[in-house]
Every structure is written in C-alpha cells, then in structure tokens.
PDB file of C-alpha atoms in Angstrom:
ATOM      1  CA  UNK E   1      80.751  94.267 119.894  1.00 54.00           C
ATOM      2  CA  UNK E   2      78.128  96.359 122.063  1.00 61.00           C
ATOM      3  CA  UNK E   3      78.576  99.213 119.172  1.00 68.00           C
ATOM      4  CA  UNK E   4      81.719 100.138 120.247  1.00 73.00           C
ATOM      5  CA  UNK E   5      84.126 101.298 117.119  1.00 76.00           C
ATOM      6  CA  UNK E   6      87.719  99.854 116.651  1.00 78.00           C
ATOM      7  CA  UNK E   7      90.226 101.703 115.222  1.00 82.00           C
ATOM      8  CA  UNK E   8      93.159 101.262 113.450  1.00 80.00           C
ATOM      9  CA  UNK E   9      96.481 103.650 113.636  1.00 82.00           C
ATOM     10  CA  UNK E  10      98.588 103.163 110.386  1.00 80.00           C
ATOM     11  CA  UNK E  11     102.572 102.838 110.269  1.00 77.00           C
ATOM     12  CA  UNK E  12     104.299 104.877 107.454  1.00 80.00           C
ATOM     13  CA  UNK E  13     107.920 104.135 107.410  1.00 77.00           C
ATOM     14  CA  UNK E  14     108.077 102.495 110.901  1.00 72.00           C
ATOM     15  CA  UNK E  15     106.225 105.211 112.355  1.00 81.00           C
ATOM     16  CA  UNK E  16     102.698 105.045 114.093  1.00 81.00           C
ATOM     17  CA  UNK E  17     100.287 107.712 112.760  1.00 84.00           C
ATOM     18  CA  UNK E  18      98.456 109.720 115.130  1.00 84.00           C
ATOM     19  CA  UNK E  19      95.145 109.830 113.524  1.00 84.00           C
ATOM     20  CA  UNK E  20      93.286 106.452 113.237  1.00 85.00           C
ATOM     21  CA  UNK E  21      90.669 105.298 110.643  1.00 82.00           C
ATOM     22  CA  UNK E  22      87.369 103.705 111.365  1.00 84.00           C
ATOM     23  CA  UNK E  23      87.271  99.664 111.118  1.00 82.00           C
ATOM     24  CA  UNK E  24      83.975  98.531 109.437  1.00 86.00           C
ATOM     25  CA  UNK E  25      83.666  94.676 108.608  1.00 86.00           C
ATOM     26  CA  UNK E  26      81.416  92.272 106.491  1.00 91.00           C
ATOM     27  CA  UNK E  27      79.678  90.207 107.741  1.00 94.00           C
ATOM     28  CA  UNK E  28      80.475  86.709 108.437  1.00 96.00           C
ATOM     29  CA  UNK E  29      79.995  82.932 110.289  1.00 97.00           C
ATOM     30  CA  UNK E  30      82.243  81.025 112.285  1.00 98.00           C
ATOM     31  CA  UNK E  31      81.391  78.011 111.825  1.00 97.00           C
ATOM     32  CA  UNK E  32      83.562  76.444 114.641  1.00 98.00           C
ATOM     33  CA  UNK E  33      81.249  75.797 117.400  1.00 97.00           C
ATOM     34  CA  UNK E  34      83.230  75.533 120.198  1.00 97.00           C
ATOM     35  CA  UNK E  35      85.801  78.272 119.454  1.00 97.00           C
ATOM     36  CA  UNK E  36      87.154  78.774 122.829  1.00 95.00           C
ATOM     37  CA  UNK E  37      86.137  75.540 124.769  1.00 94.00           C
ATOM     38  CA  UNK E  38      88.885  72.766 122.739  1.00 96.00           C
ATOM     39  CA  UNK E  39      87.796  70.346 125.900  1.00 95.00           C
ATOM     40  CA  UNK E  40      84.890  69.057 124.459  1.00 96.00           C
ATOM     41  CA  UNK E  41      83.680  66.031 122.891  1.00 97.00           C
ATOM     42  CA  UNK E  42      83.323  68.585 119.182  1.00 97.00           C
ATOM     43  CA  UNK E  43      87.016  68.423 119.117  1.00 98.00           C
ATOM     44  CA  UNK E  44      89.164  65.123 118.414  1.00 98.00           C
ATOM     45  CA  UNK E  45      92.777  64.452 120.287  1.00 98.00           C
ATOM     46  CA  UNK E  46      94.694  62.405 118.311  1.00 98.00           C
ATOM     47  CA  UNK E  47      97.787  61.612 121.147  1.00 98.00           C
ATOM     48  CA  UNK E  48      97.397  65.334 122.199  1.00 98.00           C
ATOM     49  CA  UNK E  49      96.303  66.518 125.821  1.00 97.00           C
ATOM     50  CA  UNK E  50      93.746  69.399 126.078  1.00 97.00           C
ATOM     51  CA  UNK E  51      94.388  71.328 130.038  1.00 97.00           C
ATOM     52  CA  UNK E  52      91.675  74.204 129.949  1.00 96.00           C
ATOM     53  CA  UNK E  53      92.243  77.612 131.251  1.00 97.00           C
ATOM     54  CA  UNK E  54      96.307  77.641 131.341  1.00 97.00           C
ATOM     55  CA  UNK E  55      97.104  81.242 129.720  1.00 97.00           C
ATOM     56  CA  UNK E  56      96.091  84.571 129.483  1.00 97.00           C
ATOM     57  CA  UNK E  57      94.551  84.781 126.230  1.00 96.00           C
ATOM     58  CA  UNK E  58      94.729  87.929 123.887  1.00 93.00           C
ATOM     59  CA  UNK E  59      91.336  89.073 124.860  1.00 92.00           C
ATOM     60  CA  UNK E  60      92.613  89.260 128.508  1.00 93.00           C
ATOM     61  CA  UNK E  61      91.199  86.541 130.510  1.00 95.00           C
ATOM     62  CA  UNK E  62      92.671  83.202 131.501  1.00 96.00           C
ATOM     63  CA  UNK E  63      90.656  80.897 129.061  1.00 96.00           C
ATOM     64  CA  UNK E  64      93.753  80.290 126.809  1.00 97.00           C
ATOM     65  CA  UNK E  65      93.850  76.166 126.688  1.00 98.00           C
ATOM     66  CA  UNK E  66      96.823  74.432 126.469  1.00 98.00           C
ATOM     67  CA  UNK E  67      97.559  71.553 123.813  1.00 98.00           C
ATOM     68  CA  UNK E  68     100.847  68.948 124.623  1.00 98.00           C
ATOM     69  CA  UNK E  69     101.778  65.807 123.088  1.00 98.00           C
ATOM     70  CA  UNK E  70     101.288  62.974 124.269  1.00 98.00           C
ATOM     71  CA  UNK E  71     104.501  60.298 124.826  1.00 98.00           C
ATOM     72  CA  UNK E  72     103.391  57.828 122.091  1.00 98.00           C
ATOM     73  CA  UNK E  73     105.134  57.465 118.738  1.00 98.00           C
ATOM     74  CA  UNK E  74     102.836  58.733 116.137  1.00 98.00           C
ATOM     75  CA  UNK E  75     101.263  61.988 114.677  1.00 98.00           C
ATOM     76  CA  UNK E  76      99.711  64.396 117.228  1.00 98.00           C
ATOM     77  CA  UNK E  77      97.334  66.231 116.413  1.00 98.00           C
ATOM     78  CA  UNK E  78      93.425  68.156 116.991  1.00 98.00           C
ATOM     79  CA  UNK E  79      90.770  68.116 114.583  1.00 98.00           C
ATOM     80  CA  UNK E  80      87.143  69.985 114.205  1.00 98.00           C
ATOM     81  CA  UNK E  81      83.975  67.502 113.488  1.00 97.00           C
ATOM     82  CA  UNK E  82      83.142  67.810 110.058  1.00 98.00           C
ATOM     83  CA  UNK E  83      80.799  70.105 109.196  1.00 97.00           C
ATOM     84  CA  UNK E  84      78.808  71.018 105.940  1.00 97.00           C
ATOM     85  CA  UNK E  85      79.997  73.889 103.820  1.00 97.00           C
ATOM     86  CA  UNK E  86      79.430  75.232 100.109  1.00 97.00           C
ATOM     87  CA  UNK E  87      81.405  72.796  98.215  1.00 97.00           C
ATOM     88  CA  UNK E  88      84.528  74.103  96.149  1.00 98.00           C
ATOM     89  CA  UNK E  89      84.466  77.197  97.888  1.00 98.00           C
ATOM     90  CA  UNK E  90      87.151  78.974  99.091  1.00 98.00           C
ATOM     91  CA  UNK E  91      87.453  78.914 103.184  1.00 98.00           C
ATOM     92  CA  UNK E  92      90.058  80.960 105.805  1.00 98.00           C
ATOM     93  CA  UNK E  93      90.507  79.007 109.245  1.00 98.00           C
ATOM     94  CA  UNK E  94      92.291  80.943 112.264  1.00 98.00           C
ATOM     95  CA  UNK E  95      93.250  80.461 115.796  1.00 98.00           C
ATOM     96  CA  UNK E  96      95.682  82.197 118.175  1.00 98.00           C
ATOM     97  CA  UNK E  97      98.565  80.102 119.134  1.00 98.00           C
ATOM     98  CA  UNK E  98     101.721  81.221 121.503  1.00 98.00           C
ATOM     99  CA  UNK E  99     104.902  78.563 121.552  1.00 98.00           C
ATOM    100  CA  UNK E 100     104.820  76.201 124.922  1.00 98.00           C
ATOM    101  CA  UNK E 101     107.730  73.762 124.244  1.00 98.00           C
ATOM    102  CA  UNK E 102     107.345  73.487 120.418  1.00 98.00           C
ATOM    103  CA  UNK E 103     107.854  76.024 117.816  1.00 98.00           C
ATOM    104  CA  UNK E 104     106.654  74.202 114.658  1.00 98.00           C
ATOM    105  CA  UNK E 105     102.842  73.526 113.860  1.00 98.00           C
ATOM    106  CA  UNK E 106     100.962  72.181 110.568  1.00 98.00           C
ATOM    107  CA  UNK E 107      97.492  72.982 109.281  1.00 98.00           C
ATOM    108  CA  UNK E 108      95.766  70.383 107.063  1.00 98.00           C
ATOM    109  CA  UNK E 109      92.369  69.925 105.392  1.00 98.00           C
ATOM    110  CA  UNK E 110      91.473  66.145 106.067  1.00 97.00           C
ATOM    111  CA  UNK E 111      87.964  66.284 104.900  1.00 97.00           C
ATOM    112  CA  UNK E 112      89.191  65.479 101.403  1.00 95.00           C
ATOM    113  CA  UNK E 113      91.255  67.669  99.689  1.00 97.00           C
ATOM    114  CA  UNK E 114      94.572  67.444 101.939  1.00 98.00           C
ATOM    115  CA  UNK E 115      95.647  70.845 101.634  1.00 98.00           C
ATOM    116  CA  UNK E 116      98.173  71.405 103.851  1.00 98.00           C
ATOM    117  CA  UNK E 117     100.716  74.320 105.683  1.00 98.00           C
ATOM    118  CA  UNK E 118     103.389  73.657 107.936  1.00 98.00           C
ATOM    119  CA  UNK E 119     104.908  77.242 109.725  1.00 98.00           C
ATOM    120  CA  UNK E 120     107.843  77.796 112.477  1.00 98.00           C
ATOM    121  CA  UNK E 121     106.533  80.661 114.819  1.00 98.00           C
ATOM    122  CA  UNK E 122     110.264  80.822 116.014  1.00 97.00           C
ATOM    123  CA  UNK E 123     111.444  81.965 112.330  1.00 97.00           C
ATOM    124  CA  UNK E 124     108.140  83.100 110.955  1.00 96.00           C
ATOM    125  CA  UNK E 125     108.545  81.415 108.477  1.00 97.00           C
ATOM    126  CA  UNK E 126     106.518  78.830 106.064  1.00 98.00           C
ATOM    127  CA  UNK E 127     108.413  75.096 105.980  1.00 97.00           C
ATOM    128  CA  UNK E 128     105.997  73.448 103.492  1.00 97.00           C
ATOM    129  CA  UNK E 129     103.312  74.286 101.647  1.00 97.00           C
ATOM    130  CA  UNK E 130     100.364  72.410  99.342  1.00 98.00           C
ATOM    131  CA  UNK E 131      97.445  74.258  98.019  1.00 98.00           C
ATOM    132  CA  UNK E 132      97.302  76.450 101.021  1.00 98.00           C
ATOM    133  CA  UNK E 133      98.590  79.737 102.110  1.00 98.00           C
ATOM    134  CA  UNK E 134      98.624  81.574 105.511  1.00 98.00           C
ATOM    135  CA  UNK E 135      98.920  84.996 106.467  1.00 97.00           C
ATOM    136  CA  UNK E 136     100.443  85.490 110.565  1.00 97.00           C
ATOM    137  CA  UNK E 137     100.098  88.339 112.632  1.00 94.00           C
ATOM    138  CA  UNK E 138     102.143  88.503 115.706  1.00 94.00           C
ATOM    139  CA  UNK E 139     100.482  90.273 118.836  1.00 93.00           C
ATOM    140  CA  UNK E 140     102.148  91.240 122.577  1.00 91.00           C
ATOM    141  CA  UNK E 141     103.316  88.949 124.825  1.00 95.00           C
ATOM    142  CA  UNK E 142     104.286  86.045 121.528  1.00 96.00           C
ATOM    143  CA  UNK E 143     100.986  85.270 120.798  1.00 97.00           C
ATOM    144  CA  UNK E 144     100.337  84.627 116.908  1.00 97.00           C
ATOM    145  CA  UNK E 145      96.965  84.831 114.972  1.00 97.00           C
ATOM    146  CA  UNK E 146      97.675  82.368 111.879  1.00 98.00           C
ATOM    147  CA  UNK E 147      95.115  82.421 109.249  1.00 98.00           C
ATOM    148  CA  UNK E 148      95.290  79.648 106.565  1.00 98.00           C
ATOM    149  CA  UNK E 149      93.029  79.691 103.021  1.00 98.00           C
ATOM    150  CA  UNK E 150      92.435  77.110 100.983  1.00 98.00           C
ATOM    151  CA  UNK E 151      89.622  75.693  98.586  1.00 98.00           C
ATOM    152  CA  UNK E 152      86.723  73.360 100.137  1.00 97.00           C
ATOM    153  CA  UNK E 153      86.442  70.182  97.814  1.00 97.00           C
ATOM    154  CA  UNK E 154      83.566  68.974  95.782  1.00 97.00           C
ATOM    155  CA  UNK E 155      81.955  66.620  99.171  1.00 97.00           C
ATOM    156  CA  UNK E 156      81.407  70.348 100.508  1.00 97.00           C
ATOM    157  CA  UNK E 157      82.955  69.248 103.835  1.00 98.00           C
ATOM    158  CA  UNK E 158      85.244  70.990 106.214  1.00 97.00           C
ATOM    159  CA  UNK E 159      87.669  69.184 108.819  1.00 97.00           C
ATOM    160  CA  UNK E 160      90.935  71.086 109.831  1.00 98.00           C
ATOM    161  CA  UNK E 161      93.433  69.643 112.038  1.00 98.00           C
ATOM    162  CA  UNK E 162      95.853  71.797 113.843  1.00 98.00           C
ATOM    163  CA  UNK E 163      98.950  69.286 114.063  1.00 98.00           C
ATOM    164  CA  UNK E 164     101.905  69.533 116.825  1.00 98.00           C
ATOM    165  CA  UNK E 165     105.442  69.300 115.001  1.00 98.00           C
ATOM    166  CA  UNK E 166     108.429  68.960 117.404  1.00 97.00           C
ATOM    167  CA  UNK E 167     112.144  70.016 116.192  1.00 95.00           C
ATOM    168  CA  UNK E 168     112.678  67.319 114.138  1.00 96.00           C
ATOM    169  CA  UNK E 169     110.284  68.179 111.891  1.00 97.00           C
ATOM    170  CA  UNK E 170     111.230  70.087 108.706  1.00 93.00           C
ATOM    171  CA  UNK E 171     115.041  68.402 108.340  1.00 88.00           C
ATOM    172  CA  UNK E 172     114.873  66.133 105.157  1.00 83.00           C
ATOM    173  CA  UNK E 173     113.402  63.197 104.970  1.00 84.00           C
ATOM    174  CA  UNK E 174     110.837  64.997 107.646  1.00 88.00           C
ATOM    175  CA  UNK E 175     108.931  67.290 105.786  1.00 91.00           C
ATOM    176  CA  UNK E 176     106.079  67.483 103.789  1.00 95.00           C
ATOM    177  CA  UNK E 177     102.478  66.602 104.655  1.00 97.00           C
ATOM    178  CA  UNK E 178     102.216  66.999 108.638  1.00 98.00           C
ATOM    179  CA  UNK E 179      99.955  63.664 108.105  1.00 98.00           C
ATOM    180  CA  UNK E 180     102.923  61.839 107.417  1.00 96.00           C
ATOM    181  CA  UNK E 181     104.890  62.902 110.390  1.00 97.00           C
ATOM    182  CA  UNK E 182     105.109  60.378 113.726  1.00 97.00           C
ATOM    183  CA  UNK E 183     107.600  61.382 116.331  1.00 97.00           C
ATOM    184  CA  UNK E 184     107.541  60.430 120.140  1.00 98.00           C
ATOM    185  CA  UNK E 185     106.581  63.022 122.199  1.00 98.00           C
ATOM    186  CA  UNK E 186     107.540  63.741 125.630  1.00 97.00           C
ATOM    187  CA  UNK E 187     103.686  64.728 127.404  1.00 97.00           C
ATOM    188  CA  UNK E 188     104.735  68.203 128.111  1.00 97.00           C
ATOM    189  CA  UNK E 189     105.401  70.506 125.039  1.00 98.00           C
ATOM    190  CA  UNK E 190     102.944  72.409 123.143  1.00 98.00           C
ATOM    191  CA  UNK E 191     101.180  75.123 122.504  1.00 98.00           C
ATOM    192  CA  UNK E 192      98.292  77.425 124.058  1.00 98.00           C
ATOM    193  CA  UNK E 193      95.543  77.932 121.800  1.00 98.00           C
ATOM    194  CA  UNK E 194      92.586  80.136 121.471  1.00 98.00           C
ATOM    195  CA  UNK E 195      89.795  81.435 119.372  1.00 98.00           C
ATOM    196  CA  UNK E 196      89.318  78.733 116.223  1.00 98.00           C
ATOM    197  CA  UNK E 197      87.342  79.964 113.231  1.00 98.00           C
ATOM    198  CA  UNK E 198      86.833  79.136 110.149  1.00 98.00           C
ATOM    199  CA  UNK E 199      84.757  81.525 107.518  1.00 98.00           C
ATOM    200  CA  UNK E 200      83.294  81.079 104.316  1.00 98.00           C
ATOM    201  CA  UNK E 201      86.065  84.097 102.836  1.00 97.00           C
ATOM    202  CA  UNK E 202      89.574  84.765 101.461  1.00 97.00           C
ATOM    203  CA  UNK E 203      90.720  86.050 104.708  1.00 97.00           C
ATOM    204  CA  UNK E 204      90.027  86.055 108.395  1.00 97.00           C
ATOM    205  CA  UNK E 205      87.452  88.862 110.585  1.00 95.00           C
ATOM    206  CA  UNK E 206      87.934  89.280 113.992  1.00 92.00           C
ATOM    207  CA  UNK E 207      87.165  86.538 116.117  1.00 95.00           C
ATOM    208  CA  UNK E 208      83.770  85.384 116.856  1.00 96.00           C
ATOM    209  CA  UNK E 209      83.363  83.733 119.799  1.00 96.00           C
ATOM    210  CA  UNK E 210      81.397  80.430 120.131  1.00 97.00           C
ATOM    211  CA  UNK E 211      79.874  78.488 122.555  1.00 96.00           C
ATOM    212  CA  UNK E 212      77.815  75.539 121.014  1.00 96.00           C
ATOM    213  CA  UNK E 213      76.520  77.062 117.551  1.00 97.00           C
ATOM    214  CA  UNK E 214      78.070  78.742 114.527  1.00 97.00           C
ATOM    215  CA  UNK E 215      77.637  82.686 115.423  1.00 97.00           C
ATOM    216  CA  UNK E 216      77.386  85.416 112.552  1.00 97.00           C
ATOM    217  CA  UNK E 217      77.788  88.817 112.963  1.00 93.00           C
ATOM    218  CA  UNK E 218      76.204  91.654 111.156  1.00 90.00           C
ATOM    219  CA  UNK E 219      78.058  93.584 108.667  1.00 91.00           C
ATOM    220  CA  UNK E 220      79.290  96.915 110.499  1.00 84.00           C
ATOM    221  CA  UNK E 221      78.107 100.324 109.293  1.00 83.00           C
ATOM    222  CA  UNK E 222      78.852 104.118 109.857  1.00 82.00           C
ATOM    223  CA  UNK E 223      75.990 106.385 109.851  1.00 80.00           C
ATOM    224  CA  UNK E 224      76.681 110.389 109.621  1.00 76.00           C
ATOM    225  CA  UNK E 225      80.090 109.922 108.745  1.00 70.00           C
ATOM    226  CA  UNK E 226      82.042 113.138 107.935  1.00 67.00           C
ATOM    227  CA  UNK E 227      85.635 113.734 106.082  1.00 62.00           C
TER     228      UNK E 227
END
C-alpha cells in the first residue's frame, strides 16, 4: 500500500535471519464488502451480538469488533450475503480472530456445498474437518489469522459463516458439522474479529480492506532489481 515494500526475515533453525527478502504478491479481489464494518445490514447474526470498535486490531487501531453469543439455545453464528463467484472453483476465506470467552470456532460453506472446519485456537489444533482445510498463523498479542480453502459448488455461490462453539463442543456426541451444534449461551463470550476476505485462490494475500465494494489490488512488481 502507497508503494511501500514489505519484507520478510526468514527463521533457519529457530533463528531470525538478518537479511530480509522482498514480498511481491498477485493480484487479487476480496470479495467481502464490508471487511472491517461486521455491524451492517451485509452481515447476518444468527443469536450472535456484533459491539463495534472493542479491540485493538492487528493493523493498530481500535476497529477490532467484538462477536458474543447470545443466551438462547441454538447455533450462533455470522454469515456473509451470498455473492456470485466462478462456480466449482476453488476459494480461501480469512479473518483475524483473538479468543474473548470462547476458544473453539467453526467455518462452514452454507451456500451449498457444506464444507465445513471446526479449530480450537487454545490447542491449535483442527477438531473436525469436511472438504475443507485451514492454514493459522498466530500474530502478537493472541491474535490468529485463520485461512480456510475449499471448492465453490456448481450454483457458483459463496456464503461462509463464521460459527461460535463454546467448551462443550468437540466431546462426543458434539462434534461434527458446526450446523448441527445448539448450546445456550451466556451473552458475553466470544471473540474479536477483523479483516474478512474471501479470494478466488488456494491461499490467502494480505488483507484488503473494504468498505462497501469488492476491492482488487494490482499484482506487485520490482523494477531494477539487483542480486
């Protein structure tokens, strides 16, 4: 952003190397319009509760949202409208998530195909999986950025719901498809969340920001370069 270069410093056996190497990336669309801003009408609360502006988010600024259950019995959870994609393509949705009360979270495509991932950020580890697979990179002050790929289905639609799991979650009978899931809640625990995207690729780009339309950016270049 403003042609300024990021760079990235290695780790070889534990050990940060001192010279860094220039990050160029492709480009690519978010197609989540409202990647920061989960308050509006874009967004569907299924027994969740959206409080803007509650954390300091990773890029520094207190425009981290928080997400809690609400105190009803079911499955609680926040979805994306559907949107239009290239059908039977494979997709990579990612957001930034920090623990607030709950641990445990579940990804699933509801558009059609069902593809789902449930993940403990407490363990870092997967609990369930189903045609879906998620790589999680852990950042300062336990924030997480969680990106999960799976394959579009023949409607060419998109809809992926971020779902809040409490504890009980993941002990048998209680595992599975997060759609399946009802628990009561008790209308405080959570999660902060920031920076929702979801590209048309096999893995996730840096965030995009958006504020009402999808937003590409232009593949990077280095001009001049020397060895």
């Amino acid at each position: 952003q403003g042609d300024r270069p990021r760079l990235s410093y290695d780790i070889t056996n534990g050990v940060v190397e001192d010279t860094p190497h220039l990050l160029l990336e492709p480009s690519s669309t978010n197609i989540v319009t409202f990647s920061e801003d989960i308050s509006q009408s874009y967004w569907t609360k299924s027994d969740t509760t959206i409080n803007v502006n509650q954390s300091t988010s990773p890029d520094g600024n207190i425009n981290a949202d928080s997400i809690v259950s609400s105190t009803a019995n079911s499955v609680h959870y926040l979805r994306h409208s559907y949107v239009a994609v290239s059908a039977s393509t494979v997709h990579t949705y990612s957001f930034f998530i920090k623990p607030n009360g709950y641990t445990k979270f579940g990804v699933r495509d509801n558009a059609q195909t069902g593809a789902n991932l449930t993940y403990d950020l407490q363990t870092e580890s997967v609990i369930h999986s189903a045609s879906m697979t998620i790589v999680v990179n852990k950042l300062k002050d336990n924030w997480f950025r969680c990106s999960l790929t799976s394959t579009i289905g023949s409607n060419g639609v998109a809809g992926y719901a971020l779902y809040l799991l409490d504890d009980g979650y993941g002990t048998p009978p209680n595992a599975g498809d997060p759609n399946n899931y009802n628990y009561t809640g008790d209308g405080v625990s959570g999660f902060y969340i920031y920076g929702f995207q979801l590209e048309q690729k096999s893995f996730a780009t840096s965030h995009i920001p958006t504020a009402g339309t999808t937003i590409t950016r232009a593949a990077e270049t280095c001009n001049n370069s020397k060895p």
